[in-house]
Amino acid sequence: RRFNAMSLARRLAEDDWTTKDVDENDDLDDDLVSVADTNETLATEELTADDTAESLQRKRRPGKNYRNQLMLSEWLMEIPDNLETEFLLKLCPQGKRVLVVAAKGITKTFDRRGRCIMTFPSELPGGCRQFRAGLTVLDCIWDTSSFHTSLRFHWLETNFVESAPNVCRRTPKNRHPFLIVESHSCQRECLAEFLTLQPPFPLDGVLFYHQRGAYTFGHTSLVGWLKPYMLTEVLGLPCHQHYSIGLPADYQGWLVDVERFEATRRQMALAYSQDRQLRRQQQQTRSENSHSMVD
């Protein structure tokens, strides 16, 4: 049975996880998620091109908390045959991935580990006292001074401002503006023109979204990820010089660089896991010593 996305949104808004129709998500690797809050490249399972958002939802369930609710991309290891017709490109700003929940007259942001990192009023539906009847759940990039929403759905681009006209401006009721990251066609002539322009903000990477892929939690092969300096090699198109920022001096190609990133990720995950295990052992030892003293 597929989980009810609207029911999940209400639980996120109400912080209510007592009912049983949202199963525990045991498939995501907590150690990997915890060491890379801003890294889009973590992969905890192998997915094929035949995996759809619907089949992924049947395989996995979101957790009963604010952790692991964001959709994560995978490295774009090869160019899909239908890239030009079925995919959209979005630039990903530098910053921290956060889950934004506006409900009951307040707006809260949660990091990928589910920790609440900021609470403030906003003019999102449900985000302040004047709009407390609404409900909004967003996937965003936090750049410390404002939020750039990293969202895919056409509804947002056409109705976002109409639903919350002041949400893109800084006002007393909306201290942190929300801006939609524009999507761009992946048709070759469109990409060739777009990539010669200077990016509008410092980049962390570039995302390739399958147009028919529904938003789902966890990693999905329906969203590809590349570092900006990889675009010229992968797409065979010239890019503005700003896309070369961050190019390693020893760069040997995008596939080699992907393996370098993955090796670093595995080392970080192993180190984190070992450190957490050590802390648990130390805590258990202290607890046993305390019990011995009481006896």
PDB file of C-alpha atoms in Angstrom:
ATOM      1  CA  ARG A   1       0.000   0.000   0.000  1.00  0.00           C
ATOM      2  CA  ARG A   2       1.335   3.414  -0.986  1.00  0.00           C
ATOM      3  CA  PHE A   3       1.665   6.040   1.683  1.00  0.00           C
ATOM      4  CA  ASN A   4      -0.697   9.003   1.623  1.00  0.00           C
ATOM      5  CA  ALA A   5       1.347  12.086   0.687  1.00  0.00           C
ATOM      6  CA  MET A   6      -1.287  14.536   1.909  1.00  0.00           C
ATOM      7  CA  SER A   7      -1.575  12.662   5.181  1.00  0.00           C
ATOM      8  CA  LEU A   8       2.207  12.872   5.551  1.00  0.00           C
ATOM      9  CA  ALA A   9       2.106  16.635   4.925  1.00  0.00           C
ATOM     10  CA  ARG A  10      -0.441  17.024   7.722  1.00  0.00           C
ATOM     11  CA  ARG A  11       1.739  15.011  10.068  1.00  0.00           C
ATOM     12  CA  LEU A  12       4.709  17.212   9.232  1.00  0.00           C
ATOM     13  CA  ALA A  13       2.578  20.260   9.993  1.00  0.00           C
ATOM     14  CA  GLU A  14       1.144  18.885  13.230  1.00  0.00           C
ATOM     15  CA  ASP A  15       4.185  16.881  14.373  1.00  0.00           C
ATOM     16  CA  ASP A  16       1.818  13.955  14.902  1.00  0.00           C
ATOM     17  CA  TRP A  17       3.250  10.492  14.143  1.00  0.00           C
ATOM     18  CA  THR A  18       0.905   8.379  16.260  1.00  0.00           C
ATOM     19  CA  THR A  19      -1.204   6.866  13.474  1.00  0.00           C
ATOM     20  CA  LYS A  20      -0.171   3.760  11.563  1.00  0.00           C
ATOM     21  CA  ASP A  21      -0.608   4.657   7.900  1.00  0.00           C
ATOM     22  CA  VAL A  22       2.910   6.130   7.672  1.00  0.00           C
ATOM     23  CA  ASP A  23       5.342   3.257   8.168  1.00  0.00           C
ATOM     24  CA  GLU A  24       8.769   3.537   9.686  1.00  0.00           C
ATOM     25  CA  ASN A  25      11.487   4.185   7.081  1.00  0.00           C
ATOM     26  CA  ASP A  26      14.231   1.691   7.791  1.00  0.00           C
ATOM     27  CA  ASP A  27      15.848   1.699   4.370  1.00  0.00           C
ATOM     28  CA  LEU A  28      17.766   4.980   4.545  1.00  0.00           C
ATOM     29  CA  ASP A  29      21.263   4.967   5.975  1.00  0.00           C
ATOM     30  CA  ASP A  30      21.233   7.472   8.845  1.00  0.00           C
ATOM     31  CA  ASP A  31      25.024   7.541   9.060  1.00  0.00           C
ATOM     32  CA  LEU A  32      25.362   8.635   5.433  1.00  0.00           C
ATOM     33  CA  VAL A  33      22.686  11.302   5.726  1.00  0.00           C
ATOM     34  CA  SER A  34      24.189  12.791   8.866  1.00  0.00           C
ATOM     35  CA  VAL A  35      27.617  13.520   7.404  1.00  0.00           C
ATOM     36  CA  ALA A  36      26.490  15.394   4.287  1.00  0.00           C
ATOM     37  CA  ASP A  37      23.696  17.859   4.909  1.00  0.00           C
ATOM     38  CA  THR A  38      24.444  19.804   1.724  1.00  0.00           C
ATOM     39  CA  ASN A  39      25.782  16.976  -0.469  1.00  0.00           C
ATOM     40  CA  GLU A  40      23.331  15.911  -3.160  1.00  0.00           C
ATOM     41  CA  THR A  41      25.419  12.895  -4.162  1.00  0.00           C
ATOM     42  CA  LEU A  42      24.887  10.292  -1.449  1.00  0.00           C
ATOM     43  CA  ALA A  43      23.634   6.935  -2.699  1.00  0.00           C
ATOM     44  CA  THR A  44      22.374   4.255  -0.337  1.00  0.00           C
ATOM     45  CA  GLU A  45      20.964   1.845  -2.910  1.00  0.00           C
ATOM     46  CA  GLU A  46      21.211   1.006  -6.600  1.00  0.00           C
ATOM     47  CA  LEU A  47      18.260   2.233  -8.679  1.00  0.00           C
ATOM     48  CA  THR A  48      17.592   1.460 -12.328  1.00  0.00           C
ATOM     49  CA  ALA A  49      16.099   3.670 -15.001  1.00  0.00           C
ATOM     50  CA  ASP A  50      12.916   1.586 -14.753  1.00  0.00           C
ATOM     51  CA  ASP A  51      12.330   2.708 -11.177  1.00  0.00           C
ATOM     52  CA  THR A  52       9.476   5.220 -11.108  1.00  0.00           C
ATOM     53  CA  ALA A  53       8.381   7.492  -8.284  1.00  0.00           C
ATOM     54  CA  GLU A  54       5.369   5.218  -7.745  1.00  0.00           C
ATOM     55  CA  SER A  55       7.471   2.065  -7.428  1.00  0.00           C
ATOM     56  CA  LEU A  56       9.905   3.833  -5.119  1.00  0.00           C
ATOM     57  CA  GLN A  57       7.040   4.847  -2.845  1.00  0.00           C
ATOM     58  CA  ARG A  58       5.925   1.227  -2.638  1.00  0.00           C
ATOM     59  CA  LYS A  59       9.449   0.116  -1.708  1.00  0.00           C
ATOM     60  CA  ARG A  60      10.071   2.686   1.013  1.00  0.00           C
ATOM     61  CA  ARG A  61       8.193   4.741   3.555  1.00  0.00           C
ATOM     62  CA  PRO A  62       9.068   8.075   5.152  1.00  0.00           C
ATOM     63  CA  GLY A  63      10.165   8.118   8.771  1.00  0.00           C
ATOM     64  CA  LYS A  64       7.912   9.081  11.643  1.00  0.00           C
ATOM     65  CA  ASN A  65       9.721  12.384  12.196  1.00  0.00           C
ATOM     66  CA  TYR A  66      11.231  15.259  10.253  1.00  0.00           C
ATOM     67  CA  ARG A  67      14.294  13.224   9.290  1.00  0.00           C
ATOM     68  CA  ASN A  68      14.874  11.863   5.774  1.00  0.00           C
ATOM     69  CA  GLN A  69      11.888  13.611   4.177  1.00  0.00           C
ATOM     70  CA  LEU A  70      13.788  15.383   1.352  1.00  0.00           C
ATOM     71  CA  MET A  71      14.271  14.027  -2.153  1.00  0.00           C
ATOM     72  CA  LEU A  72      17.937  13.390  -3.000  1.00  0.00           C
ATOM     73  CA  SER A  73      19.558  13.136  -6.411  1.00  0.00           C
ATOM     74  CA  GLU A  74      22.059  10.651  -7.804  1.00  0.00           C
ATOM     75  CA  TRP A  75      25.144  11.282  -9.911  1.00  0.00           C
ATOM     76  CA  LEU A  76      24.325  11.623 -13.603  1.00  0.00           C
ATOM     77  CA  MET A  77      26.567   8.783 -14.779  1.00  0.00           C
ATOM     78  CA  GLU A  78      25.330   8.775 -18.375  1.00  0.00           C
ATOM     79  CA  ILE A  79      23.212  11.015 -20.574  1.00  0.00           C
ATOM     80  CA  PRO A  80      19.625   9.683 -20.869  1.00  0.00           C
ATOM     81  CA  ASP A  81      18.410   9.184 -24.435  1.00  0.00           C
ATOM     82  CA  ASN A  82      15.368  11.326 -23.624  1.00  0.00           C
ATOM     83  CA  LEU A  83      17.283  14.142 -21.891  1.00  0.00           C
ATOM     84  CA  GLU A  84      16.112  16.814 -24.344  1.00  0.00           C
ATOM     85  CA  THR A  85      12.437  15.840 -24.260  1.00  0.00           C
ATOM     86  CA  GLU A  86      11.808  14.558 -20.731  1.00  0.00           C
ATOM     87  CA  PHE A  87      14.172  16.470 -18.428  1.00  0.00           C
ATOM     88  CA  LEU A  88      14.423  19.977 -16.972  1.00  0.00           C
ATOM     89  CA  LEU A  89      17.599  21.618 -15.673  1.00  0.00           C
ATOM     90  CA  LYS A  90      17.850  23.652 -12.486  1.00  0.00           C
ATOM     91  CA  LEU A  91      20.873  25.374 -11.012  1.00  0.00           C
ATOM     92  CA  CYS A  92      21.411  24.511  -7.363  1.00  0.00           C
ATOM     93  CA  PRO A  93      22.562  27.421  -5.149  1.00  0.00           C
ATOM     94  CA  GLN A  94      25.195  26.947  -2.496  1.00  0.00           C
ATOM     95  CA  GLY A  95      23.650  26.468   0.911  1.00  0.00           C
ATOM     96  CA  LYS A  96      22.031  24.026   3.304  1.00  0.00           C
ATOM     97  CA  ARG A  97      19.131  21.770   2.341  1.00  0.00           C
ATOM     98  CA  VAL A  98      16.195  22.314   4.682  1.00  0.00           C
ATOM     99  CA  LEU A  99      12.603  21.205   5.019  1.00  0.00           C
ATOM    100  CA  VAL A 100      10.283  24.191   5.565  1.00  0.00           C
ATOM    101  CA  VAL A 101       6.938  23.573   7.260  1.00  0.00           C
ATOM    102  CA  ALA A 102       4.451  26.453   7.596  1.00  0.00           C
ATOM    103  CA  ALA A 103       1.409  25.619   9.716  1.00  0.00           C
ATOM    104  CA  LYS A 104      -0.636  26.892  12.657  1.00  0.00           C
ATOM    105  CA  GLY A 105       0.682  30.437  12.244  1.00  0.00           C
ATOM    106  CA  ILE A 106       4.422  29.702  12.375  1.00  0.00           C
ATOM    107  CA  THR A 107       7.150  28.663   9.931  1.00  0.00           C
ATOM    108  CA  LYS A 108       9.793  26.129  10.950  1.00  0.00           C
ATOM    109  CA  THR A 109      12.890  24.874   9.147  1.00  0.00           C
ATOM    110  CA  PHE A 110      14.426  21.443   9.714  1.00  0.00           C
ATOM    111  CA  ASP A 111      17.786  20.108   8.553  1.00  0.00           C
ATOM    112  CA  ARG A 112      18.138  16.687   6.946  1.00  0.00           C
ATOM    113  CA  ARG A 113      18.599  15.078  10.356  1.00  0.00           C
ATOM    114  CA  GLY A 114      15.216  16.422  11.434  1.00  0.00           C
ATOM    115  CA  ARG A 115      16.512  19.094  13.814  1.00  0.00           C
ATOM    116  CA  CYS A 116      14.591  22.380  13.961  1.00  0.00           C
ATOM    117  CA  ILE A 117      17.139  25.077  13.112  1.00  0.00           C
ATOM    118  CA  MET A 118      14.934  28.166  12.820  1.00  0.00           C
ATOM    119  CA  THR A 119      11.420  29.369  13.646  1.00  0.00           C
ATOM    120  CA  PHE A 120       9.983  32.566  12.179  1.00  0.00           C
ATOM    121  CA  PRO A 121       6.778  34.076  10.730  1.00  0.00           C
ATOM    122  CA  SER A 122       6.330  34.084   6.955  1.00  0.00           C
ATOM    123  CA  GLU A 123       3.579  34.893   4.493  1.00  0.00           C
ATOM    124  CA  LEU A 124       3.449  31.335   3.244  1.00  0.00           C
ATOM    125  CA  PRO A 125      -0.001  29.770   3.706  1.00  0.00           C
ATOM    126  CA  GLY A 126      -0.020  28.708   7.359  1.00  0.00           C
ATOM    127  CA  GLY A 127       3.181  30.609   8.082  1.00  0.00           C
ATOM    128  CA  CYS A 128       1.928  33.466  10.287  1.00  0.00           C
ATOM    129  CA  ARG A 129      -1.097  34.394  12.385  1.00  0.00           C
ATOM    130  CA  GLN A 130      -2.881  36.068   9.491  1.00  0.00           C
ATOM    131  CA  PHE A 131      -2.557  32.901   7.350  1.00  0.00           C
ATOM    132  CA  ARG A 132      -2.653  30.236  10.056  1.00  0.00           C
ATOM    133  CA  ALA A 133      -5.442  28.267   8.332  1.00  0.00           C
ATOM    134  CA  GLY A 134      -3.167  27.143   5.485  1.00  0.00           C
ATOM    135  CA  LEU A 135      -0.421  24.532   5.207  1.00  0.00           C
ATOM    136  CA  THR A 136       2.846  24.661   3.236  1.00  0.00           C
ATOM    137  CA  VAL A 137       5.690  22.132   3.012  1.00  0.00           C
ATOM    138  CA  LEU A 138       8.737  23.146   0.935  1.00  0.00           C
ATOM    139  CA  ASP A 139      12.132  21.722   0.005  1.00  0.00           C
ATOM    140  CA  CYS A 140      14.575  24.666   0.159  1.00  0.00           C
ATOM    141  CA  ILE A 141      18.187  25.773   0.066  1.00  0.00           C
ATOM    142  CA  TRP A 142      19.116  28.009   3.007  1.00  0.00           C
ATOM    143  CA  ASP A 143      21.785  30.587   2.184  1.00  0.00           C
ATOM    144  CA  THR A 144      21.800  32.104   5.738  1.00  0.00           C
ATOM    145  CA  SER A 145      20.103  35.332   4.660  1.00  0.00           C
ATOM    146  CA  SER A 146      17.204  34.113   2.552  1.00  0.00           C
ATOM    147  CA  PHE A 147      15.745  30.928   1.134  1.00  0.00           C
ATOM    148  CA  HIS A 148      16.014  29.814  -2.490  1.00  0.00           C
ATOM    149  CA  THR A 149      13.368  27.155  -3.020  1.00  0.00           C
ATOM    150  CA  SER A 150      14.566  24.195  -5.029  1.00  0.00           C
ATOM    151  CA  LEU A 151      11.195  23.073  -6.366  1.00  0.00           C
ATOM    152  CA  ARG A 152      10.055  21.379  -9.524  1.00  0.00           C
ATOM    153  CA  PHE A 153       6.351  21.539 -10.019  1.00  0.00           C
ATOM    154  CA  HIS A 154       4.811  23.741 -12.677  1.00  0.00           C
ATOM    155  CA  TRP A 155       2.119  24.757 -10.172  1.00  0.00           C
ATOM    156  CA  LEU A 156       4.710  26.596  -8.121  1.00  0.00           C
ATOM    157  CA  GLU A 157       6.017  28.596 -11.058  1.00  0.00           C
ATOM    158  CA  THR A 158       2.521  29.674 -12.098  1.00  0.00           C
ATOM    159  CA  ASN A 159       0.657  30.026  -8.790  1.00  0.00           C
ATOM    160  CA  PHE A 160       3.242  30.494  -6.048  1.00  0.00           C
ATOM    161  CA  VAL A 161       3.174  34.304  -6.082  1.00  0.00           C
ATOM    162  CA  GLU A 162      -0.615  34.384  -6.520  1.00  0.00           C
ATOM    163  CA  SER A 163      -1.131  32.206  -3.435  1.00  0.00           C
ATOM    164  CA  ALA A 164       1.313  34.212  -1.319  1.00  0.00           C
ATOM    165  CA  PRO A 165       1.939  37.555  -3.073  1.00  0.00           C
ATOM    166  CA  ASN A 166       4.456  38.890  -0.529  1.00  0.00           C
ATOM    167  CA  VAL A 167       6.415  35.703   0.050  1.00  0.00           C
ATOM    168  CA  CYS A 168       9.176  36.746  -2.372  1.00  0.00           C
ATOM    169  CA  ARG A 169       9.727  40.094  -0.601  1.00  0.00           C
ATOM    170  CA  ARG A 170      11.242  40.911   2.775  1.00  0.00           C
ATOM    171  CA  THR A 171       8.506  42.363   4.993  1.00  0.00           C
ATOM    172  CA  PRO A 172       7.893  42.550   8.770  1.00  0.00           C
ATOM    173  CA  LYS A 173       5.702  39.456   8.415  1.00  0.00           C
ATOM    174  CA  ASN A 174       8.076  37.736   5.989  1.00  0.00           C
ATOM    175  CA  ARG A 175      11.626  38.211   7.259  1.00  0.00           C
ATOM    176  CA  HIS A 176      13.083  35.473   5.031  1.00  0.00           C
ATOM    177  CA  PRO A 177      11.969  35.789   1.379  1.00  0.00           C
ATOM    178  CA  PHE A 178      11.363  32.634  -0.663  1.00  0.00           C
ATOM    179  CA  LEU A 179      12.493  32.593  -4.297  1.00  0.00           C
ATOM    180  CA  ILE A 180      11.705  29.903  -6.866  1.00  0.00           C
ATOM    181  CA  VAL A 181      14.678  28.457  -8.730  1.00  0.00           C
ATOM    182  CA  GLU A 182      13.745  28.592 -12.405  1.00  0.00           C
ATOM    183  CA  SER A 183      13.708  25.469 -14.556  1.00  0.00           C
ATOM    184  CA  HIS A 184      15.169  25.358 -18.058  1.00  0.00           C
ATOM    185  CA  SER A 185      14.615  23.166 -21.076  1.00  0.00           C
ATOM    186  CA  CYS A 186      17.255  20.527 -21.751  1.00  0.00           C
ATOM    187  CA  GLN A 187      16.876  20.857 -25.515  1.00  0.00           C
ATOM    188  CA  ARG A 188      20.375  21.246 -26.860  1.00  0.00           C
ATOM    189  CA  GLU A 189      19.921  24.641 -28.482  1.00  0.00           C
ATOM    190  CA  CYS A 190      18.299  26.015 -25.306  1.00  0.00           C
ATOM    191  CA  LEU A 191      21.066  24.637 -23.098  1.00  0.00           C
ATOM    192  CA  ALA A 192      23.742  25.968 -25.436  1.00  0.00           C
ATOM    193  CA  GLU A 193      22.344  29.483 -25.050  1.00  0.00           C
ATOM    194  CA  PHE A 194      21.624  29.277 -21.315  1.00  0.00           C
ATOM    195  CA  LEU A 195      25.010  27.865 -20.271  1.00  0.00           C
ATOM    196  CA  THR A 196      26.908  30.743 -21.892  1.00  0.00           C
ATOM    197  CA  LEU A 197      25.242  33.150 -19.427  1.00  0.00           C
ATOM    198  CA  GLN A 198      26.705  33.923 -16.013  1.00  0.00           C
ATOM    199  CA  PRO A 199      24.885  31.977 -13.265  1.00  0.00           C
ATOM    200  CA  PRO A 200      22.654  34.228 -11.120  1.00  0.00           C
ATOM    201  CA  PHE A 201      24.151  32.931  -7.847  1.00  0.00           C
ATOM    202  CA  PRO A 202      27.141  30.877  -6.608  1.00  0.00           C
ATOM    203  CA  LEU A 203      26.560  27.269  -7.603  1.00  0.00           C
ATOM    204  CA  ASP A 204      26.809  24.046  -5.669  1.00  0.00           C
ATOM    205  CA  GLY A 205      25.749  21.876  -8.591  1.00  0.00           C
ATOM    206  CA  VAL A 206      23.308  21.329 -11.434  1.00  0.00           C
ATOM    207  CA  LEU A 207      20.164  19.186 -11.222  1.00  0.00           C
ATOM    208  CA  PHE A 208      18.410  17.318 -14.038  1.00  0.00           C
ATOM    209  CA  TYR A 209      14.765  16.549 -13.186  1.00  0.00           C
ATOM    210  CA  HIS A 210      12.607  14.036 -15.031  1.00  0.00           C
ATOM    211  CA  GLN A 211       9.447  15.972 -15.849  1.00  0.00           C
ATOM    212  CA  ARG A 212       7.080  13.108 -15.010  1.00  0.00           C
ATOM    213  CA  GLY A 213       8.741  12.170 -11.740  1.00  0.00           C
ATOM    214  CA  ALA A 214       6.653  12.925  -8.654  1.00  0.00           C
ATOM    215  CA  TYR A 215       8.353  14.315  -5.561  1.00  0.00           C
ATOM    216  CA  THR A 216       9.417  11.484  -3.275  1.00  0.00           C
ATOM    217  CA  PHE A 217      11.609  11.151  -0.207  1.00  0.00           C
ATOM    218  CA  GLY A 218      15.070   9.612  -0.318  1.00  0.00           C
ATOM    219  CA  HIS A 219      17.343   8.985  -3.292  1.00  0.00           C
ATOM    220  CA  THR A 220      15.863   8.712  -6.763  1.00  0.00           C
ATOM    221  CA  SER A 221      17.323   8.055 -10.210  1.00  0.00           C
ATOM    222  CA  LEU A 222      14.755  10.505 -11.609  1.00  0.00           C
ATOM    223  CA  VAL A 223      16.990  13.411 -10.518  1.00  0.00           C
ATOM    224  CA  GLY A 224      20.570  13.601 -11.805  1.00  0.00           C
ATOM    225  CA  TRP A 225      23.350  15.672 -10.262  1.00  0.00           C
ATOM    226  CA  LEU A 226      26.568  17.133 -11.669  1.00  0.00           C
ATOM    227  CA  LYS A 227      29.135  19.575 -10.400  1.00  0.00           C
ATOM    228  CA  PRO A 228      29.131  22.761 -12.540  1.00  0.00           C
ATOM    229  CA  TYR A 229      32.638  22.179 -13.920  1.00  0.00           C
ATOM    230  CA  MET A 230      31.536  18.783 -15.303  1.00  0.00           C
ATOM    231  CA  LEU A 231      28.956  20.238 -17.704  1.00  0.00           C
ATOM    232  CA  THR A 232      31.257  21.025 -20.625  1.00  0.00           C
ATOM    233  CA  GLU A 233      32.635  17.485 -20.671  1.00  0.00           C
ATOM    234  CA  VAL A 234      29.332  15.683 -20.088  1.00  0.00           C
ATOM    235  CA  LEU A 235      27.096  17.759 -22.381  1.00  0.00           C
ATOM    236  CA  GLY A 236      29.731  18.724 -24.931  1.00  0.00           C
ATOM    237  CA  LEU A 237      28.692  22.377 -24.702  1.00  0.00           C
ATOM    238  CA  PRO A 238      30.745  25.498 -23.894  1.00  0.00           C
ATOM    239  CA  CYS A 239      29.850  27.119 -20.563  1.00  0.00           C
ATOM    240  CA  HIS A 240      30.390  30.497 -18.927  1.00  0.00           C
ATOM    241  CA  GLN A 241      33.691  30.679 -17.042  1.00  0.00           C
ATOM    242  CA  HIS A 242      31.872  30.762 -13.691  1.00  0.00           C
ATOM    243  CA  TYR A 243      30.890  27.130 -14.221  1.00  0.00           C
ATOM    244  CA  SER A 244      34.588  26.254 -13.960  1.00  0.00           C
ATOM    245  CA  ILE A 245      34.857  27.568 -10.390  1.00  0.00           C
ATOM    246  CA  GLY A 246      35.915  24.716  -8.141  1.00  0.00           C
ATOM    247  CA  LEU A 247      37.563  22.706 -10.928  1.00  0.00           C
ATOM    248  CA  PRO A 248      40.228  20.514  -9.246  1.00  0.00           C
ATOM    249  CA  ALA A 249      43.781  21.115 -10.419  1.00  0.00           C
ATOM    250  CA  ASP A 250      44.175  17.370 -11.009  1.00  0.00           C
ATOM    251  CA  TYR A 251      40.813  16.917 -12.742  1.00  0.00           C
ATOM    252  CA  GLN A 252      40.905  13.769 -14.897  1.00  0.00           C
ATOM    253  CA  GLY A 253      37.317  13.565 -16.035  1.00  0.00           C
ATOM    254  CA  TRP A 254      33.854  13.491 -14.550  1.00  0.00           C
ATOM    255  CA  LEU A 255      33.696   9.740 -13.876  1.00  0.00           C
ATOM    256  CA  VAL A 256      37.030   9.803 -12.046  1.00  0.00           C
ATOM    257  CA  ASP A 257      35.866  12.805 -10.035  1.00  0.00           C
ATOM    258  CA  VAL A 258      32.596  11.072  -9.116  1.00  0.00           C
ATOM    259  CA  GLU A 259      34.571   8.128  -7.738  1.00  0.00           C
ATOM    260  CA  ARG A 260      36.733  10.562  -5.766  1.00  0.00           C
ATOM    261  CA  PHE A 261      33.615  12.121  -4.217  1.00  0.00           C
ATOM    262  CA  GLU A 262      32.188   8.690  -3.423  1.00  0.00           C
ATOM    263  CA  ALA A 263      35.435   7.506  -1.827  1.00  0.00           C
ATOM    264  CA  THR A 264      35.452  10.603   0.394  1.00  0.00           C
ATOM    265  CA  ARG A 265      31.803  10.025   1.276  1.00  0.00           C
ATOM    266  CA  ARG A 266      32.474   6.423   2.274  1.00  0.00           C
ATOM    267  CA  GLN A 267      35.413   7.469   4.448  1.00  0.00           C
ATOM    268  CA  MET A 268      33.325  10.144   6.180  1.00  0.00           C
ATOM    269  CA  ALA A 269      30.460   7.720   6.745  1.00  0.00           C
ATOM    270  CA  LEU A 270      32.803   5.075   8.164  1.00  0.00           C
ATOM    271  CA  ALA A 271      34.501   7.598  10.458  1.00  0.00           C
ATOM    272  CA  TYR A 272      31.134   8.886  11.673  1.00  0.00           C
ATOM    273  CA  SER A 273      29.847   5.357  12.274  1.00  0.00           C
ATOM    274  CA  GLN A 274      32.959   4.377  14.210  1.00  0.00           C
ATOM    275  CA  ASP A 275      32.801   7.552  16.295  1.00  0.00           C
ATOM    276  CA  ARG A 276      29.132   6.991  17.103  1.00  0.00           C
ATOM    277  CA  GLN A 277      29.820   3.371  18.062  1.00  0.00           C
ATOM    278  CA  LEU A 278      32.679   4.467  20.321  1.00  0.00           C
ATOM    279  CA  ARG A 279      30.458   7.048  22.042  1.00  0.00           C
ATOM    280  CA  ARG A 280      27.786   4.413  22.607  1.00  0.00           C
ATOM    281  CA  GLN A 281      30.343   2.051  24.139  1.00  0.00           C
ATOM    282  CA  GLN A 282      31.645   4.799  26.411  1.00  0.00           C
ATOM    283  CA  GLN A 283      28.102   5.661  27.475  1.00  0.00           C
ATOM    284  CA  GLN A 284      27.366   1.994  28.196  1.00  0.00           C
ATOM    285  CA  THR A 285      30.569   1.672  30.232  1.00  0.00           C
ATOM    286  CA  ARG A 286      29.686   4.749  32.305  1.00  0.00           C
ATOM    287  CA  SER A 287      26.194   3.364  32.865  1.00  0.00           C
ATOM    288  CA  GLU A 288      27.563  -0.018  33.989  1.00  0.00           C
ATOM    289  CA  ASN A 289      30.053   1.654  36.336  1.00  0.00           C
ATOM    290  CA  SER A 290      27.264   3.763  37.808  1.00  0.00           C
ATOM    291  CA  HIS A 291      25.147   0.670  38.455  1.00  0.00           C
ATOM    292  CA  SER A 292      28.106  -1.074  40.090  1.00  0.00           C
ATOM    293  CA  MET A 293      28.601   1.836  42.488  1.00  0.00           C
ATOM    294  CA  VAL A 294      24.918   1.784  43.428  1.00  0.00           C
ATOM    295  CA  ASP A 295      25.011  -1.955  44.088  1.00  0.00           C
TER     296      ASP A 295
END
